Coordinates of C-alpha atoms in Angstrom, one line a residue:
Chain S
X147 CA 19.5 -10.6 -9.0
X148 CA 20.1 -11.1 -13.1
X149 CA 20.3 -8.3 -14.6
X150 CA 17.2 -6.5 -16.5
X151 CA 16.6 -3.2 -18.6
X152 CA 13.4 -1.8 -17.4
X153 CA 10.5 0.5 -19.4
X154 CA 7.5 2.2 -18.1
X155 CA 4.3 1.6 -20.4
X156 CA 2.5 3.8 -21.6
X157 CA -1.3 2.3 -22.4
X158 CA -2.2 -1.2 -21.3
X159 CA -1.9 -2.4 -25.0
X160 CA 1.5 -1.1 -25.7
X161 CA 2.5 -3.3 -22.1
X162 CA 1.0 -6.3 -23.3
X163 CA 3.1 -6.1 -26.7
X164 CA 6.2 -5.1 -25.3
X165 CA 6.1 -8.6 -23.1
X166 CA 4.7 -10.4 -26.1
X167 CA 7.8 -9.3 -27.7
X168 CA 10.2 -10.8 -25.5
X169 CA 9.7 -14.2 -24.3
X170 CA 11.8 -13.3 -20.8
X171 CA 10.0 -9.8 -20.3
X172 CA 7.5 -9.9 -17.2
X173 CA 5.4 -7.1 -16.2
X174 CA 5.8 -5.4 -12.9
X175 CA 3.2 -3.6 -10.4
X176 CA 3.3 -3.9 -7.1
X177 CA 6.5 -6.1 -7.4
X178 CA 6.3 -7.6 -3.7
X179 CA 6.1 -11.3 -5.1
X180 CA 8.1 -10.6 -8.2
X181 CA 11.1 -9.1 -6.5
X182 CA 11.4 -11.2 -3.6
X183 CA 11.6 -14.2 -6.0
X184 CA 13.9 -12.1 -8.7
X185 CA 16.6 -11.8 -5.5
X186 CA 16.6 -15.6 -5.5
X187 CA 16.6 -15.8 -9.3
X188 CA 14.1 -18.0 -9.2
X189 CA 12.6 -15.3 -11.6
X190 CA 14.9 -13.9 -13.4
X191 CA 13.6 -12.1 -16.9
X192 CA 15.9 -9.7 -18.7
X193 CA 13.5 -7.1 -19.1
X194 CA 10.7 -5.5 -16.7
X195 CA 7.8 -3.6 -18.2
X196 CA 6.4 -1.0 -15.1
X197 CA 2.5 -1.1 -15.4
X198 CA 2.1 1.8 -12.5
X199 CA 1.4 4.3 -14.8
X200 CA -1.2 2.8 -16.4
X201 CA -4.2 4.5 -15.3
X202 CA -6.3 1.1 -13.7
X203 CA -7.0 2.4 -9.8
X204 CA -10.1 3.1 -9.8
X205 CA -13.1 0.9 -8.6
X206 CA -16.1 1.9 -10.4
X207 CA -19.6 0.7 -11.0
X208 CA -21.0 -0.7 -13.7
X209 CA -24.1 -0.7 -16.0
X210 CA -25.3 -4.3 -14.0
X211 CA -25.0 -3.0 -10.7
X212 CA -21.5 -4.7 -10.1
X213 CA -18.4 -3.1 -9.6
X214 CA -15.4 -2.5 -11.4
X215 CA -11.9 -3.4 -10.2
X216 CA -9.2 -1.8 -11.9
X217 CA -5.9 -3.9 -11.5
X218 CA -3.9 -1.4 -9.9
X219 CA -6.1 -0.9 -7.0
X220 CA -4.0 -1.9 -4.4
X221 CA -5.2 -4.4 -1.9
X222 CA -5.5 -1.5 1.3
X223 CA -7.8 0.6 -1.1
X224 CA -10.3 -1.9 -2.4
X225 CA -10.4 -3.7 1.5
X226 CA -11.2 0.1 2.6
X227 CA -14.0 1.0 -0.1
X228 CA -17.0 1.2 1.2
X229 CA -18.9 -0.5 -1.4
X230 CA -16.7 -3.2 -0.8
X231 CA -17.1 -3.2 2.9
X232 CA -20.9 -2.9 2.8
X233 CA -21.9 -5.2 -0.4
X234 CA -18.9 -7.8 -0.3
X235 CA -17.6 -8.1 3.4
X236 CA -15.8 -11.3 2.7
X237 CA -13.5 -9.5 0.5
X238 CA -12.4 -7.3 2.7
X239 CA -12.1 -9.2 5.2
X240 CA -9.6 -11.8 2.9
X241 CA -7.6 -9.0 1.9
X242 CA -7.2 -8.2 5.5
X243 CA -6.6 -11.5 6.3
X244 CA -3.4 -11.7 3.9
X245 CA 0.2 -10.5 4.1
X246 CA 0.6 -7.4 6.0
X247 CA -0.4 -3.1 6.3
X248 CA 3.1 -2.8 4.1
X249 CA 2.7 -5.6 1.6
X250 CA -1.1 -4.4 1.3
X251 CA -0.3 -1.1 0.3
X252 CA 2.1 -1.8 -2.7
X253 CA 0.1 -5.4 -3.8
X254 CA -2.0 -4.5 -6.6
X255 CA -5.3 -6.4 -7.5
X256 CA -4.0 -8.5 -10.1
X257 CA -0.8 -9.1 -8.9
X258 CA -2.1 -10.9 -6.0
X259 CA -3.9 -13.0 -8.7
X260 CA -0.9 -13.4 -10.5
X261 CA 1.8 -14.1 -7.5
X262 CA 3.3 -17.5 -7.7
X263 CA 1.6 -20.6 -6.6
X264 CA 4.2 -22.1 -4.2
X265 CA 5.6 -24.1 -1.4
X266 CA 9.2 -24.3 0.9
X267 CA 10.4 -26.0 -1.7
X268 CA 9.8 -23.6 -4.0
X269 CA 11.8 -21.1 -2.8
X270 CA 14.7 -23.8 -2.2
X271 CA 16.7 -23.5 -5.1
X272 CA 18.6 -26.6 -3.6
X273 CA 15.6 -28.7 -3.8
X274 CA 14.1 -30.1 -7.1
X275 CA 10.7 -28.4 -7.8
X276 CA 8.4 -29.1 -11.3
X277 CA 7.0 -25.2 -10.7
X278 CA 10.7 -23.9 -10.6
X279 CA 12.3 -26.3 -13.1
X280 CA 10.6 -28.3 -14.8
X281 CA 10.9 -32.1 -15.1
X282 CA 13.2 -31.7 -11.9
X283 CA 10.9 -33.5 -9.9
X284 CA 9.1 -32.5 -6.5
X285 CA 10.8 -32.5 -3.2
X286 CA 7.8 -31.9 -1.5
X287 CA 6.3 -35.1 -2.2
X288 CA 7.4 -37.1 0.6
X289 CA 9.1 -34.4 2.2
X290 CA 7.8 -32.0 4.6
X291 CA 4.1 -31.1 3.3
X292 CA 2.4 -30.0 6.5
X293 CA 1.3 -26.8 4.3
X294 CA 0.7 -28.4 1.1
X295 CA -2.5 -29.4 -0.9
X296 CA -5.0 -32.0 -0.5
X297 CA -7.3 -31.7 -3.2
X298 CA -6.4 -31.4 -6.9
X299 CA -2.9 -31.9 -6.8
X300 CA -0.8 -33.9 -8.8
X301 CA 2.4 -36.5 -9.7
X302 CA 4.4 -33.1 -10.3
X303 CA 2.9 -30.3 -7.7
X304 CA 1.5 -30.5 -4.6
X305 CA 1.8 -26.7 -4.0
X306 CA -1.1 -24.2 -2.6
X307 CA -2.0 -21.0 -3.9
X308 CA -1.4 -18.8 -0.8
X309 CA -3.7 -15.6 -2.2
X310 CA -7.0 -15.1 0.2
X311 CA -8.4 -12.3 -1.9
X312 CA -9.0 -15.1 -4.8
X313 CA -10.7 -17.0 -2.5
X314 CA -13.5 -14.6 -1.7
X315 CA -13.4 -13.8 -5.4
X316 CA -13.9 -16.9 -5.9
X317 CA -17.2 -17.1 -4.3
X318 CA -18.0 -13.7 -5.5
X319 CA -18.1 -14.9 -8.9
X320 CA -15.5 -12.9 -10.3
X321 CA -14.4 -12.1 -13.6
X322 CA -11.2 -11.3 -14.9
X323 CA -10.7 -9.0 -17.6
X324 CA -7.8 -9.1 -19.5
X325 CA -6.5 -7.2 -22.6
X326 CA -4.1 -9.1 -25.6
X327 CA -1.2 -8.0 -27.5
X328 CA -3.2 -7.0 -30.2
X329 CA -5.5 -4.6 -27.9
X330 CA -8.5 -6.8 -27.7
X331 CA -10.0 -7.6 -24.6
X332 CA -11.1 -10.8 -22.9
X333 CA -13.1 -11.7 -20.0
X334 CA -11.9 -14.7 -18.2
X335 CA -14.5 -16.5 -14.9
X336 CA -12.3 -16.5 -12.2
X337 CA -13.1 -20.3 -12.1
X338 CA -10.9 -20.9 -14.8
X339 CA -8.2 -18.4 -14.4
X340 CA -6.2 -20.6 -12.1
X341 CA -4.9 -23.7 -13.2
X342 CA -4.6 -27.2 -11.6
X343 CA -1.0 -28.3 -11.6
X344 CA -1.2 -31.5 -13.8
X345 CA 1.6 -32.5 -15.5
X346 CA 2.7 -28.1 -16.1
X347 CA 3.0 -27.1 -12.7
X348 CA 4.9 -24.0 -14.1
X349 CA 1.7 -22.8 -16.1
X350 CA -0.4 -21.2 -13.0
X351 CA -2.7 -19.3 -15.1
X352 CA -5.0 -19.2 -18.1
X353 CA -3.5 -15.9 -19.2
X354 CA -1.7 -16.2 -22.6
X355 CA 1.9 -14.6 -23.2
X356 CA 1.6 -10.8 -23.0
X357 CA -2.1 -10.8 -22.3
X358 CA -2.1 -8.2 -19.0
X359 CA -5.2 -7.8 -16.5
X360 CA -6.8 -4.4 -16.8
X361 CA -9.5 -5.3 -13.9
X362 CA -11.6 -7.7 -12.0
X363 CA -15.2 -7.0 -12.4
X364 CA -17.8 -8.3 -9.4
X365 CA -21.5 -9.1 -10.5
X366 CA -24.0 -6.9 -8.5
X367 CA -24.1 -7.9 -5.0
X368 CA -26.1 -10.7 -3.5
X369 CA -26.4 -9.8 -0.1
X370 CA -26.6 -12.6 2.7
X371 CA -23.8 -12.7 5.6
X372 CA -20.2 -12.6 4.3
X373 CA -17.4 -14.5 6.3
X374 CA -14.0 -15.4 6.0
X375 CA -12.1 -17.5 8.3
X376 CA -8.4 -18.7 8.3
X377 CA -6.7 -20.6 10.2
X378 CA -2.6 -20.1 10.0
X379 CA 0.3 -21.2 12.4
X380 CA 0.3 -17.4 13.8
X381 CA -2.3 -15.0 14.5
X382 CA -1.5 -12.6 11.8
X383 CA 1.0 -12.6 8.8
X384 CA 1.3 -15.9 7.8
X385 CA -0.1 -18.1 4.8
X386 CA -3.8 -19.8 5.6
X387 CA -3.3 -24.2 6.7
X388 CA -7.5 -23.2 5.6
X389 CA -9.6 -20.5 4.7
X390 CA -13.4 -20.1 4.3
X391 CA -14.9 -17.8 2.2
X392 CA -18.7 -17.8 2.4
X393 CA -21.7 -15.9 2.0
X394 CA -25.0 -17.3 3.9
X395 CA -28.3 -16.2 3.2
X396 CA -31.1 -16.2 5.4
X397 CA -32.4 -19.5 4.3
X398 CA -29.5 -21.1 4.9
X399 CA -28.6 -21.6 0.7
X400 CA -25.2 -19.5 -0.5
X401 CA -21.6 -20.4 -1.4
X402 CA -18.4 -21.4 0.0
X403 CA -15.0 -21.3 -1.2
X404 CA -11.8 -22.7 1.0
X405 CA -7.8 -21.5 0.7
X406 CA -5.0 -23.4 1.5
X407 CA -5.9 -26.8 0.2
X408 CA -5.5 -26.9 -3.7
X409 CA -3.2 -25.5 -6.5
X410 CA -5.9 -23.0 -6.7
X411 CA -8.9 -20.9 -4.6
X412 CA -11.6 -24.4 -4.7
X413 CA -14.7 -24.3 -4.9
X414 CA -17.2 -26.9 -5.8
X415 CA -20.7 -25.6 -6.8
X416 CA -22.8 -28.6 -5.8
X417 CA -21.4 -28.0 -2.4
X418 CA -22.8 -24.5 -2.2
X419 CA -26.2 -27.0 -2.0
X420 CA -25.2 -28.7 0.9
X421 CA -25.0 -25.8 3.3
X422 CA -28.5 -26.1 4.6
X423 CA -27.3 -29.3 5.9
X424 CA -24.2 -28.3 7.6
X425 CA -20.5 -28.1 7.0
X426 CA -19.7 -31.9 7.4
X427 CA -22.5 -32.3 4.1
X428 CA -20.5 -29.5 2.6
X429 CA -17.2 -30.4 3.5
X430 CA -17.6 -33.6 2.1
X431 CA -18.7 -32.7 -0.9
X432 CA -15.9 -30.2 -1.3
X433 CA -13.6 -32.5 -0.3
X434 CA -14.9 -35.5 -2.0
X435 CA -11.7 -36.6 -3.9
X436 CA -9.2 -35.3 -1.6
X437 CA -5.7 -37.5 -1.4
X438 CA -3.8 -35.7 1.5
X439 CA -0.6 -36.9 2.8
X440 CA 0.1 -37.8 6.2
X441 CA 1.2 -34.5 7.0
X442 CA -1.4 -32.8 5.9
X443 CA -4.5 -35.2 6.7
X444 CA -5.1 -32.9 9.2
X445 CA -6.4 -30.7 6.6
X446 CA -9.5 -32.3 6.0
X447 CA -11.2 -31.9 9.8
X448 CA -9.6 -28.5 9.9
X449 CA -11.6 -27.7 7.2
X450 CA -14.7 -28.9 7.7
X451 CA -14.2 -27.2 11.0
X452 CA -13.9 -24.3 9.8
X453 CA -16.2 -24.0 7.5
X454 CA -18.8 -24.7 10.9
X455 CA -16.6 -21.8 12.3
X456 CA -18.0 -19.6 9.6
X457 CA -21.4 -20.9 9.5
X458 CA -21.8 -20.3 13.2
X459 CA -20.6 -16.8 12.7
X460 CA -22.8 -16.2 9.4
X461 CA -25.8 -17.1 11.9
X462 CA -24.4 -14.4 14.3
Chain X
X231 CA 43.2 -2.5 25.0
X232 CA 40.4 -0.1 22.4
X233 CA 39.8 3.4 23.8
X234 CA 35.5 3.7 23.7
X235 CA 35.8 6.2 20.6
X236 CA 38.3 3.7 18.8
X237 CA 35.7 0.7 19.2
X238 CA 32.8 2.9 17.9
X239 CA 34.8 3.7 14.6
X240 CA 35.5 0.0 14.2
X241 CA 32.1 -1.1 15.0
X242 CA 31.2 1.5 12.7
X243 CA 33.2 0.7 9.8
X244 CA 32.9 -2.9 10.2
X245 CA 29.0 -2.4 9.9
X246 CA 29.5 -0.1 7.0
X247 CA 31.9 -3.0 5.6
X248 CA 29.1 -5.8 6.3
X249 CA 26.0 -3.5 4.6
X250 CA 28.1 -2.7 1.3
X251 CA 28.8 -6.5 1.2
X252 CA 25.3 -7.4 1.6
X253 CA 24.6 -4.5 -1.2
X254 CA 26.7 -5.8 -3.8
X255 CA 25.6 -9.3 -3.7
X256 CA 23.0 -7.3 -5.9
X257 CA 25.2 -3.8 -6.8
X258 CA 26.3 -2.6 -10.1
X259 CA 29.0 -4.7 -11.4
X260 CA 30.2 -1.2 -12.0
X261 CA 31.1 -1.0 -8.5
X262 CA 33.2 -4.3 -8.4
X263 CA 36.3 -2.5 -7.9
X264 CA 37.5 -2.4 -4.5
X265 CA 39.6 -5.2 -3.5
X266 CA 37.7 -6.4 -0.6
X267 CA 34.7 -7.1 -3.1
X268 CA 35.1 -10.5 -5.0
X269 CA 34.8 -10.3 -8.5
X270 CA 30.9 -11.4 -9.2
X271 CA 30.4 -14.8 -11.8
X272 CA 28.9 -13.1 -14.2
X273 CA 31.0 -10.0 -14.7
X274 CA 30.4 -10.1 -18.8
X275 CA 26.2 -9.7 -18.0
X276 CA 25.6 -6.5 -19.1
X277 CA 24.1 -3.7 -16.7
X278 CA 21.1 -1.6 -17.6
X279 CA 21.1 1.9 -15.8
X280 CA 18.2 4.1 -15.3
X281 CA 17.9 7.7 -14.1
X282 CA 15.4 8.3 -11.7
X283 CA 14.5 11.6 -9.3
X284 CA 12.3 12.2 -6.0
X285 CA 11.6 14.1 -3.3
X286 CA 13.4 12.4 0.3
X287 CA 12.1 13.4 3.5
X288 CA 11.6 17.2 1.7
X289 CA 15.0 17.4 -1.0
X290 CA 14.5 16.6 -4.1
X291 CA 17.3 13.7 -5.1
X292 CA 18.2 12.4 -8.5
X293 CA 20.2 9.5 -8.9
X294 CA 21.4 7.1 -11.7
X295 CA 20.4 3.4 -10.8
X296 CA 21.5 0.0 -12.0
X297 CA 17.8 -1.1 -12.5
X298 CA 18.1 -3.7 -9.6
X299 CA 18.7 -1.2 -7.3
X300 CA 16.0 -1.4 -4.5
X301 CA 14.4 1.8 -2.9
X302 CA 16.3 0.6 0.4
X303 CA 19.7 -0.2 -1.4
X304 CA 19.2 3.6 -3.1
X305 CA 18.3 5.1 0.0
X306 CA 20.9 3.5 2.1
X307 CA 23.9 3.2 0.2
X308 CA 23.3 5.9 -2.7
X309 CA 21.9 8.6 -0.7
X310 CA 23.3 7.4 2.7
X311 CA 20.1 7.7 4.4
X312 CA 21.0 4.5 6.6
X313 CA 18.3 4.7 9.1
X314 CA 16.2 2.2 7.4
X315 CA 17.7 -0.9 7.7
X316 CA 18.2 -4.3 6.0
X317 CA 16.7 -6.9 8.0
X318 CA 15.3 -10.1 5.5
X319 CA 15.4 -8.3 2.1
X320 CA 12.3 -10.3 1.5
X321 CA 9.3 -8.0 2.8
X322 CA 9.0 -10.4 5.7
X323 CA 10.6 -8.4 9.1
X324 CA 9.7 -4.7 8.3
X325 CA 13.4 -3.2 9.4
X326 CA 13.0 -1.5 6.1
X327 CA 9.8 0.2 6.3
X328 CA 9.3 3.7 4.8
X329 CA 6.8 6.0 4.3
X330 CA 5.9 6.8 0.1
X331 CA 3.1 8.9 -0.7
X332 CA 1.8 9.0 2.9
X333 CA 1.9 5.5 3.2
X334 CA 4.5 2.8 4.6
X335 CA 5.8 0.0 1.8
X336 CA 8.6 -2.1 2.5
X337 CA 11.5 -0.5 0.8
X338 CA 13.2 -3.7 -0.1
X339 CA 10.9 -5.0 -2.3
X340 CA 10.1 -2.0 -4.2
X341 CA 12.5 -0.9 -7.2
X342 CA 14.3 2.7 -6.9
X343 CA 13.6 3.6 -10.7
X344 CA 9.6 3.0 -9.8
X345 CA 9.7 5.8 -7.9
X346 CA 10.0 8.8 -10.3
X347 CA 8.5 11.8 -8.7
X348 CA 7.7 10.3 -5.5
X349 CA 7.7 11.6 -1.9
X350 CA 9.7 9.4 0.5
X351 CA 10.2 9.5 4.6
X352 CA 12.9 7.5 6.2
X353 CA 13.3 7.8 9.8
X354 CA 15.8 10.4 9.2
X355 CA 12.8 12.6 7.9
X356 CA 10.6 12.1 11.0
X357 CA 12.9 13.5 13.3
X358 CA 16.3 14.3 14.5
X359 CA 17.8 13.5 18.3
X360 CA 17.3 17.3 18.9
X361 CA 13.7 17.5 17.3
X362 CA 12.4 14.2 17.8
X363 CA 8.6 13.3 16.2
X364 CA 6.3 12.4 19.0
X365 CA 6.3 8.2 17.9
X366 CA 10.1 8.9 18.6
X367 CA 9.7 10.0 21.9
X368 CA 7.5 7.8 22.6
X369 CA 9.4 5.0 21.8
X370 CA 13.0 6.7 24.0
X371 CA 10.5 7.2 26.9
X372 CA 8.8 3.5 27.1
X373 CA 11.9 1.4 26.4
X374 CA 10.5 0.4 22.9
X375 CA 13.9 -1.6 22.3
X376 CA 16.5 -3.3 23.0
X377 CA 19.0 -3.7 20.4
X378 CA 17.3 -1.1 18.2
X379 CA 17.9 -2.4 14.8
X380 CA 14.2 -2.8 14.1
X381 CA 13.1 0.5 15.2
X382 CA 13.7 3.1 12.2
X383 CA 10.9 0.4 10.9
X384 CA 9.1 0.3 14.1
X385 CA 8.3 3.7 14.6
X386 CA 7.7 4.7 10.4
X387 CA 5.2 1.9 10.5
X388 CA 3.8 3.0 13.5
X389 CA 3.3 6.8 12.5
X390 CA 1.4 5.4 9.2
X391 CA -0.3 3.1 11.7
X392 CA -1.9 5.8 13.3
X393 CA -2.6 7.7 9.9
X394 CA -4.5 4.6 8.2
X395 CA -6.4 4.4 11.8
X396 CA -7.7 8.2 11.2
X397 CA -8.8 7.4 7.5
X398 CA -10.4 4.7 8.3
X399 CA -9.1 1.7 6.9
X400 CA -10.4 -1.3 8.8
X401 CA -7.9 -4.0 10.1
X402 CA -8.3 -8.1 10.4
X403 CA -9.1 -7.9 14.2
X404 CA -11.7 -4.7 13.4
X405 CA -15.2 -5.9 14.7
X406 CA -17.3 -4.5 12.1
X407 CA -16.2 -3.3 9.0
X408 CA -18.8 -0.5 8.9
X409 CA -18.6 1.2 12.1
X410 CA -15.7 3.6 13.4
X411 CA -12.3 2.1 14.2
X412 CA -11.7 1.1 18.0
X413 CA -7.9 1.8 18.6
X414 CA -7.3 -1.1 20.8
X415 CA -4.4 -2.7 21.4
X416 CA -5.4 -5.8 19.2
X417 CA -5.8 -3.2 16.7
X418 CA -2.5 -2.0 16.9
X419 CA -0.6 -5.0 17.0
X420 CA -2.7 -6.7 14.3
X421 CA -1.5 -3.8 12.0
X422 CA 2.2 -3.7 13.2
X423 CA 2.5 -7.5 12.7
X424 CA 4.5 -6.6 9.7
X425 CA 6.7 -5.6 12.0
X426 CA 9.4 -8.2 13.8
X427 CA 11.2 -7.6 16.6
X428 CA 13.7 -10.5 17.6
X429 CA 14.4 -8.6 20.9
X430 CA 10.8 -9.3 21.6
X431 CA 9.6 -5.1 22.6
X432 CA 6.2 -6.1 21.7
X433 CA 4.5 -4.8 24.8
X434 CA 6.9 -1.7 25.1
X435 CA 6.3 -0.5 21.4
X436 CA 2.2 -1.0 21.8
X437 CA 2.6 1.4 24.8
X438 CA 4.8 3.8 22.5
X439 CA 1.6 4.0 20.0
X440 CA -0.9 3.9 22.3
X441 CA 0.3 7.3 24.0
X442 CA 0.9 8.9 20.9
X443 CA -2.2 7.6 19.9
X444 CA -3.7 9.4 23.0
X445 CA -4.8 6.2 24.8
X446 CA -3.5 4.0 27.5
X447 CA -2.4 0.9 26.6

């Protein structure tokens, strides 16, 4: 690990200008994705700004009925809230779907937003990887990409964002409140927080330099039956091959979001309008402009699949 | 031919020699002194220290840090607490697991000098060989190991296990996310998946928890 000189930050502002001030400067929270890749230098900035003492734990509600997410709130606490298990199930249940009772209990909320899109190669410092360096190239791409994306991928990246909590967030409707160096405040739709890879692979978010996440705010709650279903290569602990995050109403209408196939949590709104017709209307509608690879083709009925998985079991 | 005694001091001090090798792949350049230790590539980078203090298994510690220095590393080779072990370094086995502010965190990917003022248990804390904690017991009594190097994780996971069971935090496998917790035994091995055991004890540590837990398995 490179060397770093470490602070701990006093008010969310005074965080976002210390990293503003120094291009290699990163903050830390929960530090599970951050340190694991700092041992590989893979991340390796020269100065750490501590965000634990900030005071942003607590989930609150707000004036429209929503609720407030502050993003320290580690991932055990907001699955365990029991607004959160009674008003937006398929949260819960995607944070208890991901990484495990240790790695929940240090992630915060924003950090699992902000952990690194990524693949094998990746984390292979022998291999040549856009995301890592770029303009190295991609060793996925016509290497091993059993895991990779399908949908929304490029010439540079074919990585996956491995988070399940963005997913349901996703289809929650999130928003993403973030504060700038200069202590204004922004609110970001979680639909455009994450970026595609394109021809930047290394730019995974919309955040600017210095701007730190203060909280994710959910609109009020829109009842219906909340599922989410993944399907990894082990039945607990491992990254999602898919995921299904959806809410089903009554009538049949509601939302779907999937995990595991893009750069990002993918969701396509006018598939949300096929789901009175099925999951093979939806999936293909979701999955309209998919370009898989022959490892991954498989992707595409596992999804669709899936998703009929979690329609049967909105039904109950 | 090695009398026993001489073979367990060898053992011993060759294990001692192989952690503090592994440690100072990421130690203080400071510490680049003994012999045995090749000198690090990038001896001129400059090390940032940091002070920080908290309570271990019920004595308050203080310690000054190279920044890098992981709660495990500070634990293990600063304070010589060496129950917890290294397995992955990466948050993926759970050899390290320890218990902070009444809740288990792998130690490895956590910084030391984010813990000012905390409260840490290692599995030195639980219990001693004299005065074993019940999960310790347990685990002695059903076999819940072979070659034992997962266990101080085993059995600090497990103890939290049971604690996030009685508040109430729900797990992937629970059935409903509003009713009261069933403590079955895909409950229990759901929320020790964190947890690998290359010796494969699986079966032997869910019967462990299970009694402590005050069910059969």
């Amino acid at each position: 690990m490179k060397s770093f000189s470490y602070e701990r930050a006093r008010t969310p502002a005074e965080a976002a200008a210390s990293v503003k001030r120094r291009p290699d400067a990163k903050f830390i929270a929960g530090g599970t994705n951050l340190l694991d890749l700092m041992k590989l230098e893979i991340e390796t900035p020269a100065h750490l700004v501590d965000v634990n003492g900030l005071a942003l734990d607590k989930i609150e509600a707000t004036p429209e009925g929503g609720l407030r997410i502050g993003a320290l709130v580690r991932n055990t606490d907001l699955a365990a809230d029991a607004r959160v298990r009674r008003d937006y199930a398929v949260l819960s249940r995607a944070l208890l779907a991901g990484a495990s009772g240790q790695l929940r209990n240090k992630a915060t909320t924003a950090g699992n937003l902000l952990q690194r899109t990524r693949c094998p190669y990746f984390y292979d410092t022998n291999q040549p990887c856009n995301k890592r360096r770029p303009g190295s190239g991609c060793g996925a791409i016509g290497g091993f990409s059993r895991q990779h994306a399908v949908i929304g991928a490029s010439e540079a990246c074919i990585a996956t964002h491995p988070s399940d909590m963005a997913v349901a967030m996703r289809a929650l409707d999130a928003t993403v409140e973030a504060v700038r160096p200069d202590g204004t405040t922004r609110n970001i739709p979680i639909a455009d927080f994450h970026r595609l890879p394109g021809d930047t692979p290394h730019i995974e978010t919309t955040l600017q330099p210095g701007e730190l996440i203060t909280a994710v705010t959910l609109p009020r709650p829109v009842g219906g039956a909340h599922v989410y279903r993944k399907v990894r290569d082990r039945a607990s602990y491992a990254f999602a091959l898919v995921s299904v995050a959806a809410i089903v109403q009554r009538d049949g209408t509601g939302r779907v979001a999937l995990g595991g196939v893009a750069h990002k949590p993918w969701r396509v709104e006018a598939a949300d309008a096929e789901l009175p017709r099925g999951a093979r209307a939806v999936a293909t509608k979701l999955l309209a402009d998919a370009r898989p690879t022959k490892d991954n083709a498989f992707k595409l009925a596992l999804a669709e699949r899936t998703i009929g998985a979690a329609l049967s079991e909105a039904k109950g | 031919m090695q009398g026993p005694s001489d073979f367990e001091l060898s053992r011993r001090k060759l294990l001692l020699g192989t952690a503090a090798s592994v440690a100072f792949g990421t130690a203080p350049t400071a510490y680049a002194q003994t012999p045995a230790v090749p000198a690090q590539a990038d001896v001129a980078e400059a090390v940032s220290m940091s002070k920080v203090s908290f309570n271990v298994n019920g004595s308050l510690r203080e310690v000054a840090l190279d920044t890098r220095t992981t709660l495990l590393d500070a634990l293990r080779e600063h304070l010589h607490l060496t129950g917890s072990k290294k397995g992955c370094d990466h948050g993926q086995c759970g050899a390290c697991t320890v218990i902070v502010g009444g809740r288990r965190i792998n130690s490895c990917l956590t910084l030391a000098v984010m813990h000012q003022g905390d409260s840490i248990t290692t599995i030195e804390g639980l219990g001693t060989p004299d005065n074993m904690h019940p999960m310790q017991a347990a685990f002695v009594k059903h076999d819940g190991f072979q070659c034992g190097y997962c266990t101080p994780g085993q059995i600090c996971s497990a103890v939290a296990v049971l604690d996030e069971i009685k508040a109430g935090i729900p797990s992937h496998v629970s059935a409903d996310l509003n009713a009261p917790l069933q403590l079955t035994n895909a409950e229990l091995r759901e929320r020790m998946s964190g947890n690998i055991c290359r010796c494969g004890a699986y079966s032997n540590i869910a019967e462990a928890i299970s009694e402590v837990a005050g069910r059969p398995a």
